[in-house]
Coordinates of C-alpha atoms in Angstrom, one line a residue:
X1 CA 405.6 33.3 4.4
X2 CA 406.6 35.2 7.5
X3 CA 405.3 33.9 10.9
X4 CA 406.0 36.2 13.9
X5 CA 408.0 34.7 16.8
X6 CA 405.7 33.2 19.4
X7 CA 407.6 34.8 22.3
X8 CA 407.6 38.3 20.8
X9 CA 406.0 39.9 23.9
X10 CA 408.1 38.1 26.5
X11 CA 410.8 40.7 27.1
X12 CA 409.9 44.1 25.7
X13 CA 408.4 46.5 28.3
X14 CA 405.2 48.4 27.3
X15 CA 404.5 51.8 28.8
X16 CA 401.2 53.5 29.0
X17 CA 401.0 56.7 26.8
X18 CA 400.0 59.5 29.1
X19 CA 396.6 58.9 30.5
X20 CA 395.4 57.0 27.5
X21 CA 394.7 53.3 27.1
X22 CA 397.4 52.9 24.6
X23 CA 400.7 51.3 25.5
X24 CA 403.8 51.6 23.4
X25 CA 407.0 49.5 23.4
X26 CA 409.9 51.1 25.2
X27 CA 411.6 51.1 21.8
X28 CA 409.8 51.9 18.6
X29 CA 411.2 51.7 15.0
X30 CA 411.4 54.8 13.0
X31 CA 411.5 54.6 9.2
X32 CA 413.2 58.0 8.6
X33 CA 416.4 57.2 6.6
X34 CA 416.6 53.5 5.6
X35 CA 413.4 52.8 3.7
X36 CA 413.9 54.3 0.3
X37 CA 414.6 52.7 -3.1
X38 CA 418.4 53.0 -2.5
X39 CA 418.1 50.2 0.2
X40 CA 417.5 46.5 -0.7
X41 CA 413.9 45.5 -0.2
X42 CA 414.9 42.3 1.5
X43 CA 417.0 44.2 4.0
X44 CA 414.1 46.5 4.8
X45 CA 411.7 43.6 5.3
X46 CA 414.3 41.8 7.5
X47 CA 414.6 44.9 9.7
X48 CA 410.8 45.1 10.2
X49 CA 410.5 41.4 10.8
X50 CA 413.3 41.3 13.4
X51 CA 411.9 44.4 15.2
X52 CA 408.4 42.8 15.5
X53 CA 409.9 39.5 16.6
X54 CA 411.6 41.4 19.4
X55 CA 408.4 43.0 20.6
X56 CA 408.6 46.3 18.7
X57 CA 405.0 46.8 17.8
X58 CA 405.2 50.5 16.9
X59 CA 406.4 51.7 13.4
X60 CA 406.8 55.4 13.1
X61 CA 406.6 57.1 9.7
X62 CA 406.0 60.5 8.1
X63 CA 404.8 61.6 4.7
X64 CA 408.3 62.9 3.8
X65 CA 410.4 59.9 5.0
X66 CA 412.4 58.1 2.4
X67 CA 414.3 59.4 0.5
X68 CA 412.5 60.5 -1.7
X69 CA 409.5 61.7 0.2
X70 CA 406.7 59.1 0.3
X71 CA 409.1 56.2 -0.3
X72 CA 409.1 54.9 3.3
X73 CA 405.3 54.8 3.4
X74 CA 405.2 53.0 0.1
X75 CA 407.9 50.5 1.2
X76 CA 406.1 49.9 4.5
X77 CA 402.8 49.3 2.7
X78 CA 404.4 46.6 0.6
X79 CA 405.9 45.0 3.8
X80 CA 402.5 45.2 5.5
X81 CA 400.8 43.3 2.6
X82 CA 403.6 40.8 2.3
X83 CA 404.4 40.0 6.0
X84 CA 402.1 41.8 8.4
X85 CA 398.6 41.6 6.9
X86 CA 397.5 39.2 9.6
X87 CA 399.1 41.3 12.4
X88 CA 397.6 44.7 11.8
X89 CA 395.7 44.8 15.1
X90 CA 399.0 44.1 16.9
X91 CA 400.7 47.1 15.3
X92 CA 400.7 50.8 16.1
X93 CA 401.4 52.7 12.9
X94 CA 401.9 56.4 13.0
X95 CA 402.5 59.1 10.3
X96 CA 403.0 62.8 10.2
X97 CA 402.5 65.9 8.0
X98 CA 404.1 69.3 8.2
X99 CA 407.2 69.4 6.0
X100 CA 407.3 70.0 2.2
X101 CA 405.7 67.3 0.1
X102 CA 404.5 68.9 -3.1
X103 CA 404.9 72.2 -4.9
X104 CA 402.7 75.2 -4.3
X105 CA 401.1 76.8 -1.3
X106 CA 399.2 73.7 -0.1
X107 CA 402.1 71.3 0.1
X108 CA 403.5 71.9 3.6
X109 CA 403.0 73.4 7.1
X110 CA 399.7 73.2 9.1
X111 CA 396.7 74.2 7.1
X112 CA 393.6 72.0 7.2
X113 CA 393.9 71.5 3.4
X114 CA 397.4 70.2 3.6
X115 CA 397.1 68.0 6.6
X116 CA 394.0 66.1 5.6
X117 CA 395.1 65.8 1.9
X118 CA 398.5 64.5 3.1
X119 CA 396.9 61.9 5.4
X120 CA 394.8 60.6 2.5
X121 CA 397.9 60.2 0.4
X122 CA 399.7 58.5 3.3
X123 CA 396.9 56.0 3.7
X124 CA 396.9 55.3 0.0
X125 CA 400.7 54.7 0.0
X126 CA 400.4 52.3 2.9
X127 CA 397.2 50.6 1.8
X128 CA 395.5 51.4 5.1
X129 CA 392.1 52.6 6.2
X130 CA 393.5 54.3 9.2
X131 CA 396.7 55.0 11.2
X132 CA 396.9 54.7 14.9
X133 CA 398.6 58.1 15.4
X134 CA 398.5 61.1 13.1
X135 CA 400.9 64.0 14.0
X136 CA 401.3 67.6 13.2
X137 CA 405.0 67.3 12.3
X138 CA 405.9 70.9 13.2
X139 CA 404.1 74.1 14.3
X140 CA 403.0 76.5 11.6
X141 CA 403.8 80.1 12.5
X142 CA 401.2 81.5 10.0
X143 CA 398.3 79.2 10.5
X144 CA 396.1 79.5 13.6
X145 CA 396.7 76.6 15.9
X146 CA 393.0 76.1 16.1
X147 CA 392.9 75.2 12.4
X148 CA 395.9 72.8 12.7
X149 CA 394.4 71.0 15.8
X150 CA 391.0 71.1 14.2
X151 CA 392.4 69.1 11.3
X152 CA 393.8 66.5 13.6
X153 CA 390.4 66.3 15.3
X154 CA 388.7 65.8 11.9
X155 CA 391.1 63.0 11.1
X156 CA 389.8 61.1 14.2
X157 CA 386.2 62.0 13.5
X158 CA 386.6 60.7 9.9
X159 CA 388.0 57.4 11.2
X160 CA 391.3 57.9 9.6
X161 CA 393.3 58.1 12.8
X162 CA 392.7 56.7 16.3
X163 CA 394.9 59.2 18.2
X164 CA 396.7 62.4 17.4
X165 CA 400.1 63.9 18.3
X166 CA 402.4 66.8 17.8
X167 CA 406.2 67.0 17.1
X168 CA 408.7 69.8 17.5
X169 CA 406.3 72.0 19.4
X170 CA 407.6 74.2 22.3
X171 CA 406.3 73.8 25.9
X172 CA 403.9 76.8 25.4
X173 CA 402.6 75.5 22.1
X174 CA 402.1 72.0 23.6
X175 CA 400.0 73.4 26.4
X176 CA 397.9 75.4 23.9
X177 CA 397.5 72.5 21.5
X178 CA 396.4 70.2 24.4
X179 CA 393.8 72.8 25.5
X180 CA 392.3 73.2 22.0
X181 CA 392.2 69.4 21.4
X182 CA 390.7 68.9 24.8
X183 CA 387.9 71.3 24.0
X184 CA 387.3 69.6 20.7
X185 CA 387.0 66.2 22.5
X186 CA 390.1 64.6 20.9
X187 CA 392.8 64.4 23.6
X188 CA 396.4 65.1 22.8
X189 CA 398.0 61.6 23.0
X190 CA 401.7 62.2 22.5
X191 CA 404.5 64.6 21.7
X192 CA 407.6 63.7 19.6
X193 CA 410.6 65.9 20.5
X194 CA 414.3 65.4 19.8
X195 CA 416.1 64.3 22.9
X196 CA 419.4 62.6 23.8
X197 CA 422.3 62.7 26.2
X198 CA 423.8 65.4 23.9
X199 CA 420.6 67.3 23.2
X200 CA 418.7 68.1 26.4
X201 CA 416.4 70.9 25.1
X202 CA 413.2 69.1 26.1
X203 CA 414.5 69.2 29.7
X204 CA 416.0 72.7 29.5
X205 CA 413.0 74.3 27.7
X206 CA 410.3 72.7 29.8
X207 CA 408.8 70.4 27.3
X208 CA 409.0 67.3 29.5
X209 CA 407.6 69.3 32.4
X210 CA 404.7 70.3 30.3
X211 CA 404.0 66.7 29.2
X212 CA 404.1 65.6 32.9
X213 CA 401.7 68.4 33.8
X214 CA 399.3 67.5 31.0
X215 CA 399.7 63.7 31.3
X216 CA 400.7 63.5 27.7
X217 CA 403.0 60.7 26.4
X218 CA 406.3 61.3 24.7
X219 CA 408.3 59.5 22.1
X220 CA 411.8 60.9 21.4
X221 CA 413.6 60.9 18.1
X222 CA 417.3 60.9 17.5
X223 CA 418.2 59.4 20.9
X224 CA 421.4 58.2 19.2
X225 CA 422.1 61.7 17.7
X226 CA 422.3 60.5 14.1
X227 CA 424.7 57.7 15.1
X228 CA 427.1 59.8 17.1
X229 CA 426.0 57.9 20.3
X230 CA 427.1 54.6 18.8
X231 CA 430.5 53.1 18.5
X232 CA 431.1 54.4 15.0
X233 CA 432.7 57.7 15.9
X234 CA 435.0 56.8 18.8
X235 CA 438.0 57.1 16.5
X236 CA 436.8 60.0 14.4
X237 CA 434.8 59.9 11.2
X238 CA 434.7 56.4 9.5
X239 CA 434.3 56.0 5.8
X240 CA 430.7 55.4 4.7
X241 CA 429.3 57.1 7.8
X242 CA 426.6 59.8 7.8
X243 CA 429.1 62.4 8.8
X244 CA 431.5 61.4 6.1
X245 CA 428.8 62.1 3.5
X246 CA 428.1 65.6 5.0
X247 CA 424.5 64.7 5.4
X248 CA 422.2 67.7 6.1
X249 CA 421.5 66.0 9.4
X250 CA 425.1 65.4 10.5
X251 CA 428.2 66.9 8.9
X252 CA 431.9 66.3 9.4
X253 CA 432.4 69.7 11.2
X254 CA 430.3 68.4 14.1
X255 CA 432.7 65.6 14.9
X256 CA 435.4 67.6 16.7
X257 CA 438.2 66.3 18.9
X258 CA 436.3 67.5 21.9
X259 CA 433.2 65.6 20.9
X260 CA 435.2 62.4 20.2
X261 CA 436.7 62.7 23.7
X262 CA 433.2 63.0 25.3
X263 CA 432.0 60.0 23.3
X264 CA 434.9 57.9 24.5
X265 CA 434.1 58.9 28.1
X266 CA 430.5 57.9 27.6
X267 CA 431.7 54.6 26.1
X268 CA 433.7 53.8 29.2
X269 CA 430.6 54.4 31.3
X270 CA 428.6 52.1 29.0
X271 CA 431.3 49.3 29.3
X272 CA 431.1 49.6 33.1
X273 CA 427.4 48.9 32.9
X274 CA 427.9 46.0 30.4
X275 CA 426.3 48.0 27.6
X276 CA 427.3 49.3 24.2
X277 CA 427.3 53.1 23.8
X278 CA 424.0 52.9 21.9
X279 CA 422.4 50.9 24.7
X280 CA 423.6 53.4 27.2
X281 CA 422.1 56.3 25.2
X282 CA 418.8 54.6 24.9
X283 CA 418.6 53.5 28.5
X284 CA 419.4 57.1 29.5
X285 CA 416.4 58.6 27.7
X286 CA 414.2 55.9 29.0
X287 CA 415.4 56.2 32.6
X288 CA 412.7 56.9 35.3
X289 CA 409.8 56.3 32.9
X290 CA 409.4 60.0 31.9
X291 CA 409.7 59.1 28.3
X292 CA 407.2 56.6 26.9
X293 CA 409.2 55.3 24.0
X294 CA 412.5 56.0 22.2
X295 CA 412.7 55.8 18.4
X296 CA 415.5 53.8 16.9
X297 CA 416.5 53.7 13.2
X298 CA 418.3 50.7 11.8
X299 CA 420.1 49.8 8.5
X300 CA 420.3 46.1 9.5
X301 CA 418.5 43.5 11.8
X302 CA 421.7 43.4 13.9
X303 CA 421.4 47.1 14.8
X304 CA 417.8 46.4 16.0
X305 CA 419.1 43.6 18.2
X306 CA 421.8 45.8 19.7
X307 CA 419.3 48.5 20.5
X308 CA 416.8 46.2 22.1
X309 CA 419.6 45.0 24.4
X310 CA 419.2 48.3 26.1
X311 CA 416.0 47.2 27.9
X312 CA 418.0 44.7 30.0
X313 CA 419.3 47.6 32.1
X314 CA 417.3 50.8 32.3
X315 CA 418.2 51.8 35.8
X316 CA 420.9 54.3 36.8
X317 CA 422.3 55.2 40.2
X318 CA 423.2 58.8 41.1
X319 CA 426.9 58.3 40.5
X320 CA 426.4 57.0 37.0
X321 CA 424.1 59.9 36.1
X322 CA 426.7 62.3 37.5
X323 CA 429.5 60.7 35.4
X324 CA 427.3 61.0 32.3
X325 CA 426.6 64.7 33.0
X326 CA 430.4 65.3 33.5
X327 CA 431.3 63.5 30.3
X328 CA 428.7 65.4 28.2
X329 CA 429.1 68.9 29.4
X330 CA 431.9 70.7 27.5

């Protein structure tokens, strides 16, 4: 029988999400890649336990996480029943809908029919009455935004979600989504964009500015760039890595000599701060408090521990930031 560590809240910082009453841990655990049937169940449960013991209270899922789609939610539901049944009120559990889940015209995108059907399926897989946050996973170019946001509002009205969020929306779409939800009476809580030292589009395209203006929280995915911003690729492509498998999310063509040189330069900066490259990358996205939480993925409890080490040094001086910019820019 699992018993959570009594000091689990001692070190992890918790940040208020926008202007809401909800606080999220600086680091949250995403169940994107490592919670399918190809991974040992005991390893999955050990990752979740270690994360919670270290103060990670937020577990981020989506209907299509696995692989295959739905597998992560099913695995998480089993872990909830086995280990976390008594801790539900200490957890923030989120899920999303937007990408392909079943055949036919109602199995993806942003229609009311798809979003609410998908949420029901997600709740069934996890064995939950509600999730804490329900997201529109991507904007639908063919469905009126009023319909998509109306579906999120309905999920809250039905008691199936406490808060709502969006992911992969542009700055303009974010402003419009927030306006619609505000008029409905269900505030936009959070946006989940992709953001890292190597991918600064939320800065460059004004998403972070929009969130500041709207007082909406942010939780960033891929802050480690699919593992590039760890020590794995400092000498090229290692066997067994994601790039070696030519994953659709990271292929070997991306790992160029120029990129490896930049990674090595960043690793030197990390060493000067007493951090691993992964810790540097996480600290960078969390710098200054603009980002509410950063999502980490993990294939072992040890990876969770290394990532959590980032919280010991989240401050940067101007010289360090300039060195990072110089290392990153081609």
